[in-house]
Amino acid sequence: MRWRPPLAWLAEQEQMQCCFRRSCSLEARHPLRRRRQELDSERRSAGSRAAPRSLRSLAKVLLALFAATEWVLPAIAVEDREPTPTSVSFSDSDLDAGDVGGIVSWQAAANATEDADHFRVYLALDAVGAGRSEVGRTANSMESFFVPEDTSIGAFTHIVVYAASNSSEYTTPASA
């Protein structure tokens, strides 16, 4: 079994301890340590360079434990640039019960023109967009959308606005 660390870990090699090459504190506490030493002595006495099958399975256990300890490097920091609109408002000008119509307006995020291609307007069952039904789309440079008169609301209680790119829709809506 060969293990090669990713290139990012090579610079941190002094900080890493591999349980296959020398003792480490994790291995000293591990109940299989004694069994590993027995298998190592068997291999040395047999004069074989290949590790026995049982040692290979033990190595997998130790590798799994090794990967779950503090020796694993921290995750890469990620900046979330989701261009979620804010301050959504809707003025219903349709006087019919069960129907809506009017202007939905919002404030676009500062990075909306860079990260979003358009906005999608939906009727939804709640503020997070459950059970949504699309009403329309508008360009990323726009901050309002006209919902046509006589649009039936059914069971919908919210209007939500999502930022979207050509390939996908961002996950967090703004609602009114």
PDB file of C-alpha atoms in Angstrom:
ATOM      1  CA  MET A   1       0.000   0.000   0.000  1.00  0.00           C
ATOM      2  CA  ARG A   2       1.491   3.317  -1.042  1.00  0.00           C
ATOM      3  CA  TRP A   3       0.317   6.697   0.096  1.00  0.00           C
ATOM      4  CA  ARG A   4       1.426   9.913  -1.514  1.00  0.00           C
ATOM      5  CA  PRO A   5       0.340  13.163   0.124  1.00  0.00           C
ATOM      6  CA  PRO A   6      -1.218  15.871  -2.047  1.00  0.00           C
ATOM      7  CA  LEU A   7       1.173  18.593  -3.189  1.00  0.00           C
ATOM      8  CA  ALA A   8      -0.345  21.053  -0.716  1.00  0.00           C
ATOM      9  CA  TRP A   9       0.780  18.807   2.139  1.00  0.00           C
ATOM     10  CA  LEU A  10       4.386  18.491   0.990  1.00  0.00           C
ATOM     11  CA  ALA A  11       5.235  21.923   2.406  1.00  0.00           C
ATOM     12  CA  GLU A  12       3.805  20.831   5.759  1.00  0.00           C
ATOM     13  CA  GLN A  13       5.703  17.541   5.808  1.00  0.00           C
ATOM     14  CA  GLU A  14       7.502  18.355   9.079  1.00  0.00           C
ATOM     15  CA  GLN A  15       4.144  18.708  10.808  1.00  0.00           C
ATOM     16  CA  MET A  16       2.809  15.411   9.474  1.00  0.00           C
ATOM     17  CA  GLN A  17       3.402  12.126  11.216  1.00  0.00           C
ATOM     18  CA  CYS A  18       2.727   8.963   9.323  1.00  0.00           C
ATOM     19  CA  CYS A  19       1.746   5.986  11.436  1.00  0.00           C
ATOM     20  CA  PHE A  20       3.285   3.625   8.871  1.00  0.00           C
ATOM     21  CA  ARG A  21       6.845   4.917   9.206  1.00  0.00           C
ATOM     22  CA  ARG A  22       7.309   5.795  12.884  1.00  0.00           C
ATOM     23  CA  SER A  23       5.328   5.852  16.090  1.00  0.00           C
ATOM     24  CA  CYS A  24       2.884   8.652  16.631  1.00  0.00           C
ATOM     25  CA  SER A  25       0.739   9.518  19.620  1.00  0.00           C
ATOM     26  CA  LEU A  26      -2.419   8.229  17.918  1.00  0.00           C
ATOM     27  CA  GLU A  27      -0.829   4.885  17.204  1.00  0.00           C
ATOM     28  CA  ALA A  28       0.455   4.593  20.777  1.00  0.00           C
ATOM     29  CA  ARG A  29      -3.099   4.938  22.071  1.00  0.00           C
ATOM     30  CA  HIS A  30      -4.614   2.653  19.441  1.00  0.00           C
ATOM     31  CA  PRO A  31      -5.444  -0.899  20.628  1.00  0.00           C
ATOM     32  CA  LEU A  32      -4.166  -2.392  17.357  1.00  0.00           C
ATOM     33  CA  ARG A  33      -0.635  -1.052  17.924  1.00  0.00           C
ATOM     34  CA  ARG A  34       0.583  -4.292  19.519  1.00  0.00           C
ATOM     35  CA  ARG A  35      -0.883  -6.331  16.617  1.00  0.00           C
ATOM     36  CA  ARG A  36       0.902  -4.085  14.117  1.00  0.00           C
ATOM     37  CA  GLN A  37       4.206  -4.649  15.911  1.00  0.00           C
ATOM     38  CA  GLU A  38       3.627  -8.424  15.844  1.00  0.00           C
ATOM     39  CA  LEU A  39       2.914  -8.339  12.123  1.00  0.00           C
ATOM     40  CA  ASP A  40       6.013  -6.206  11.515  1.00  0.00           C
ATOM     41  CA  SER A  41       8.200  -8.717  13.359  1.00  0.00           C
ATOM     42  CA  GLU A  42       6.597 -11.600  11.373  1.00  0.00           C
ATOM     43  CA  ARG A  43       7.381  -9.810   8.127  1.00  0.00           C
ATOM     44  CA  ARG A  44      10.975  -9.122   9.172  1.00  0.00           C
ATOM     45  CA  SER A  45      11.536 -12.720  10.274  1.00  0.00           C
ATOM     46  CA  ALA A  46      10.068 -14.036   7.006  1.00  0.00           C
ATOM     47  CA  GLY A  47      12.393 -11.746   5.046  1.00  0.00           C
ATOM     48  CA  SER A  48       9.560 -10.566   2.848  1.00  0.00           C
ATOM     49  CA  ARG A  49       9.398  -7.006   1.565  1.00  0.00           C
ATOM     50  CA  ALA A  50       5.652  -7.169   0.895  1.00  0.00           C
ATOM     51  CA  ALA A  51       3.347  -6.413   3.778  1.00  0.00           C
ATOM     52  CA  PRO A  52       1.053  -9.278   4.796  1.00  0.00           C
ATOM     53  CA  ARG A  53      -2.620  -8.903   3.878  1.00  0.00           C
ATOM     54  CA  SER A  54      -3.599  -8.480   7.545  1.00  0.00           C
ATOM     55  CA  LEU A  55      -1.106  -5.626   7.905  1.00  0.00           C
ATOM     56  CA  ARG A  56      -2.558  -3.940   4.835  1.00  0.00           C
ATOM     57  CA  SER A  57      -6.037  -4.010   6.376  1.00  0.00           C
ATOM     58  CA  LEU A  58      -4.601  -2.664   9.632  1.00  0.00           C
ATOM     59  CA  ALA A  59      -2.882   0.081   7.673  1.00  0.00           C
ATOM     60  CA  LYS A  60      -6.246   1.095   6.233  1.00  0.00           C
ATOM     61  CA  VAL A  61      -7.674   1.352   9.758  1.00  0.00           C
ATOM     62  CA  LEU A  62      -4.728   3.442  10.902  1.00  0.00           C
ATOM     63  CA  LEU A  63      -4.963   5.625   7.818  1.00  0.00           C
ATOM     64  CA  ALA A  64      -8.652   6.225   8.482  1.00  0.00           C
ATOM     65  CA  LEU A  65      -7.861   7.155  12.087  1.00  0.00           C
ATOM     66  CA  PHE A  66      -4.951   9.291  10.946  1.00  0.00           C
ATOM     67  CA  ALA A  67      -7.230  11.198   8.584  1.00  0.00           C
ATOM     68  CA  ALA A  68      -9.683  11.931  11.386  1.00  0.00           C
ATOM     69  CA  THR A  69      -7.162  13.521  13.757  1.00  0.00           C
ATOM     70  CA  GLU A  70      -5.747  16.971  14.276  1.00  0.00           C
ATOM     71  CA  TRP A  71      -2.985  16.247  11.742  1.00  0.00           C
ATOM     72  CA  VAL A  72      -5.342  16.825   8.850  1.00  0.00           C
ATOM     73  CA  LEU A  73      -4.790  20.247   7.343  1.00  0.00           C
ATOM     74  CA  PRO A  74      -7.632  22.765   7.679  1.00  0.00           C
ATOM     75  CA  ALA A  75     -10.113  23.171   4.852  1.00  0.00           C
ATOM     76  CA  ILE A  76      -9.583  25.813   2.208  1.00  0.00           C
ATOM     77  CA  ALA A  77     -11.292  29.088   3.060  1.00  0.00           C
ATOM     78  CA  VAL A  78     -14.130  29.907   0.677  1.00  0.00           C
ATOM     79  CA  GLU A  79     -15.684  33.308   0.217  1.00  0.00           C
ATOM     80  CA  ASP A  80     -19.421  33.143  -0.364  1.00  0.00           C
ATOM     81  CA  ARG A  81     -20.284  35.686  -3.032  1.00  0.00           C
ATOM     82  CA  GLU A  82     -23.942  34.800  -3.426  1.00  0.00           C
ATOM     83  CA  PRO A  83     -25.665  37.892  -4.866  1.00  0.00           C
ATOM     84  CA  THR A  84     -28.898  37.559  -2.877  1.00  0.00           C
ATOM     85  CA  PRO A  85     -31.219  40.535  -3.325  1.00  0.00           C
ATOM     86  CA  THR A  86     -32.535  42.326  -0.229  1.00  0.00           C
ATOM     87  CA  SER A  87     -35.455  44.549   0.767  1.00  0.00           C
ATOM     88  CA  VAL A  88     -38.092  42.868  -1.402  1.00  0.00           C
ATOM     89  CA  SER A  89     -41.431  44.650  -1.475  1.00  0.00           C
ATOM     90  CA  PHE A  90     -44.648  44.054  -3.381  1.00  0.00           C
ATOM     91  CA  SER A  91     -47.551  46.387  -3.948  1.00  0.00           C
ATOM     92  CA  ASP A  92     -50.659  44.455  -5.024  1.00  0.00           C
ATOM     93  CA  SER A  93     -52.770  46.585  -7.364  1.00  0.00           C
ATOM     94  CA  ASP A  94     -55.157  43.771  -8.334  1.00  0.00           C
ATOM     95  CA  LEU A  95     -58.386  44.159  -6.355  1.00  0.00           C
ATOM     96  CA  ASP A  96     -59.717  40.645  -7.064  1.00  0.00           C
ATOM     97  CA  ALA A  97     -59.652  38.135  -4.216  1.00  0.00           C
ATOM     98  CA  GLY A  98     -57.256  35.247  -4.956  1.00  0.00           C
ATOM     99  CA  ASP A  99     -55.406  37.246  -7.629  1.00  0.00           C
ATOM    100  CA  VAL A 100     -52.368  39.515  -7.466  1.00  0.00           C
ATOM    101  CA  GLY A 101     -50.753  41.985  -9.793  1.00  0.00           C
ATOM    102  CA  GLY A 102     -48.329  44.846  -9.399  1.00  0.00           C
ATOM    103  CA  ILE A 103     -44.682  45.710  -8.985  1.00  0.00           C
ATOM    104  CA  VAL A 104     -42.181  43.606  -7.048  1.00  0.00           C
ATOM    105  CA  SER A 105     -39.076  45.613  -6.202  1.00  0.00           C
ATOM    106  CA  TRP A 106     -35.833  44.707  -4.452  1.00  0.00           C
ATOM    107  CA  GLN A 107     -32.345  45.966  -3.836  1.00  0.00           C
ATOM    108  CA  ALA A 108     -29.702  44.060  -5.772  1.00  0.00           C
ATOM    109  CA  ALA A 109     -26.527  42.944  -4.008  1.00  0.00           C
ATOM    110  CA  ALA A 110     -23.367  44.872  -4.869  1.00  0.00           C
ATOM    111  CA  ASN A 111     -21.947  41.897  -6.783  1.00  0.00           C
ATOM    112  CA  ALA A 112     -25.188  41.073  -8.638  1.00  0.00           C
ATOM    113  CA  THR A 113     -23.995  42.383 -12.005  1.00  0.00           C
ATOM    114  CA  GLU A 114     -20.799  40.300 -11.729  1.00  0.00           C
ATOM    115  CA  ASP A 115     -22.181  37.046 -10.332  1.00  0.00           C
ATOM    116  CA  ALA A 116     -25.788  36.878 -11.554  1.00  0.00           C
ATOM    117  CA  ASP A 117     -27.172  37.031 -15.081  1.00  0.00           C
ATOM    118  CA  HIS A 118     -30.773  37.634 -14.084  1.00  0.00           C
ATOM    119  CA  PHE A 119     -33.313  37.546 -11.258  1.00  0.00           C
ATOM    120  CA  ARG A 120     -36.205  35.089 -11.046  1.00  0.00           C
ATOM    121  CA  VAL A 121     -39.467  36.053  -9.351  1.00  0.00           C
ATOM    122  CA  TYR A 122     -41.638  33.308  -7.831  1.00  0.00           C
ATOM    123  CA  LEU A 123     -44.829  32.838  -5.861  1.00  0.00           C
ATOM    124  CA  ALA A 124     -43.991  30.547  -2.919  1.00  0.00           C
ATOM    125  CA  LEU A 125     -45.531  28.828   0.087  1.00  0.00           C
ATOM    126  CA  ASP A 126     -43.030  30.388   2.513  1.00  0.00           C
ATOM    127  CA  ALA A 127     -40.162  32.883   2.784  1.00  0.00           C
ATOM    128  CA  VAL A 128     -37.516  30.309   1.805  1.00  0.00           C
ATOM    129  CA  GLY A 129     -39.182  29.443  -1.506  1.00  0.00           C
ATOM    130  CA  ALA A 130     -40.893  26.120  -0.755  1.00  0.00           C
ATOM    131  CA  GLY A 131     -43.262  24.945  -3.494  1.00  0.00           C
ATOM    132  CA  ARG A 132     -42.437  27.918  -5.679  1.00  0.00           C
ATOM    133  CA  SER A 133     -43.909  28.724  -9.075  1.00  0.00           C
ATOM    134  CA  GLU A 134     -42.063  31.065 -11.427  1.00  0.00           C
ATOM    135  CA  VAL A 135     -43.820  34.306 -12.339  1.00  0.00           C
ATOM    136  CA  GLY A 136     -41.039  35.737 -14.472  1.00  0.00           C
ATOM    137  CA  ARG A 137     -37.417  36.807 -14.993  1.00  0.00           C
ATOM    138  CA  THR A 138     -35.623  40.090 -15.366  1.00  0.00           C
ATOM    139  CA  ALA A 139     -32.076  41.188 -16.240  1.00  0.00           C
ATOM    140  CA  ASN A 140     -29.476  41.550 -13.502  1.00  0.00           C
ATOM    141  CA  SER A 141     -29.449  45.319 -14.036  1.00  0.00           C
ATOM    142  CA  MET A 142     -33.158  45.599 -13.103  1.00  0.00           C
ATOM    143  CA  GLU A 143     -34.460  45.896  -9.540  1.00  0.00           C
ATOM    144  CA  SER A 144     -38.161  45.446 -10.195  1.00  0.00           C
ATOM    145  CA  PHE A 145     -40.594  43.187 -12.014  1.00  0.00           C
ATOM    146  CA  PHE A 146     -44.219  43.684 -13.000  1.00  0.00           C
ATOM    147  CA  VAL A 147     -46.443  40.774 -11.962  1.00  0.00           C
ATOM    148  CA  PRO A 148     -49.327  40.673 -14.479  1.00  0.00           C
ATOM    149  CA  GLU A 149     -52.823  41.505 -13.201  1.00  0.00           C
ATOM    150  CA  ASP A 150     -55.078  38.501 -12.485  1.00  0.00           C
ATOM    151  CA  THR A 151     -52.151  36.236 -11.502  1.00  0.00           C
ATOM    152  CA  SER A 152     -53.783  33.530  -9.372  1.00  0.00           C
ATOM    153  CA  ILE A 153     -52.098  33.015  -6.006  1.00  0.00           C
ATOM    154  CA  GLY A 154     -53.729  29.705  -5.030  1.00  0.00           C
ATOM    155  CA  ALA A 155     -52.116  28.597  -1.746  1.00  0.00           C
ATOM    156  CA  PHE A 156     -49.062  30.840  -2.205  1.00  0.00           C
ATOM    157  CA  THR A 157     -48.376  33.367   0.543  1.00  0.00           C
ATOM    158  CA  HIS A 158     -45.000  34.873  -0.418  1.00  0.00           C
ATOM    159  CA  ILE A 159     -43.198  36.409  -3.360  1.00  0.00           C
ATOM    160  CA  VAL A 160     -39.516  35.434  -3.479  1.00  0.00           C
ATOM    161  CA  VAL A 161     -36.695  36.706  -5.662  1.00  0.00           C
ATOM    162  CA  TYR A 162     -33.650  34.583  -6.527  1.00  0.00           C
ATOM    163  CA  ALA A 163     -30.470  35.675  -8.248  1.00  0.00           C
ATOM    164  CA  ALA A 164     -29.521  33.260 -11.042  1.00  0.00           C
ATOM    165  CA  SER A 165     -26.789  32.633 -13.581  1.00  0.00           C
ATOM    166  CA  ASN A 166     -27.217  30.940 -16.945  1.00  0.00           C
ATOM    167  CA  SER A 167     -26.203  27.591 -15.447  1.00  0.00           C
ATOM    168  CA  SER A 168     -27.891  27.619 -12.032  1.00  0.00           C
ATOM    169  CA  GLU A 169     -29.944  29.451  -9.470  1.00  0.00           C
ATOM    170  CA  TYR A 170     -28.464  30.709  -6.207  1.00  0.00           C
ATOM    171  CA  THR A 171     -29.841  28.984  -3.136  1.00  0.00           C
ATOM    172  CA  THR A 172     -30.967  31.869  -0.944  1.00  0.00           C
ATOM    173  CA  PRO A 173     -34.010  33.955  -1.899  1.00  0.00           C
ATOM    174  CA  ALA A 174     -35.259  37.272  -0.615  1.00  0.00           C
ATOM    175  CA  SER A 175     -38.976  37.429   0.126  1.00  0.00           C
ATOM    176  CA  ALA A 176     -41.912  39.777   0.566  1.00  0.00           C
TER     177      ALA A 176
END
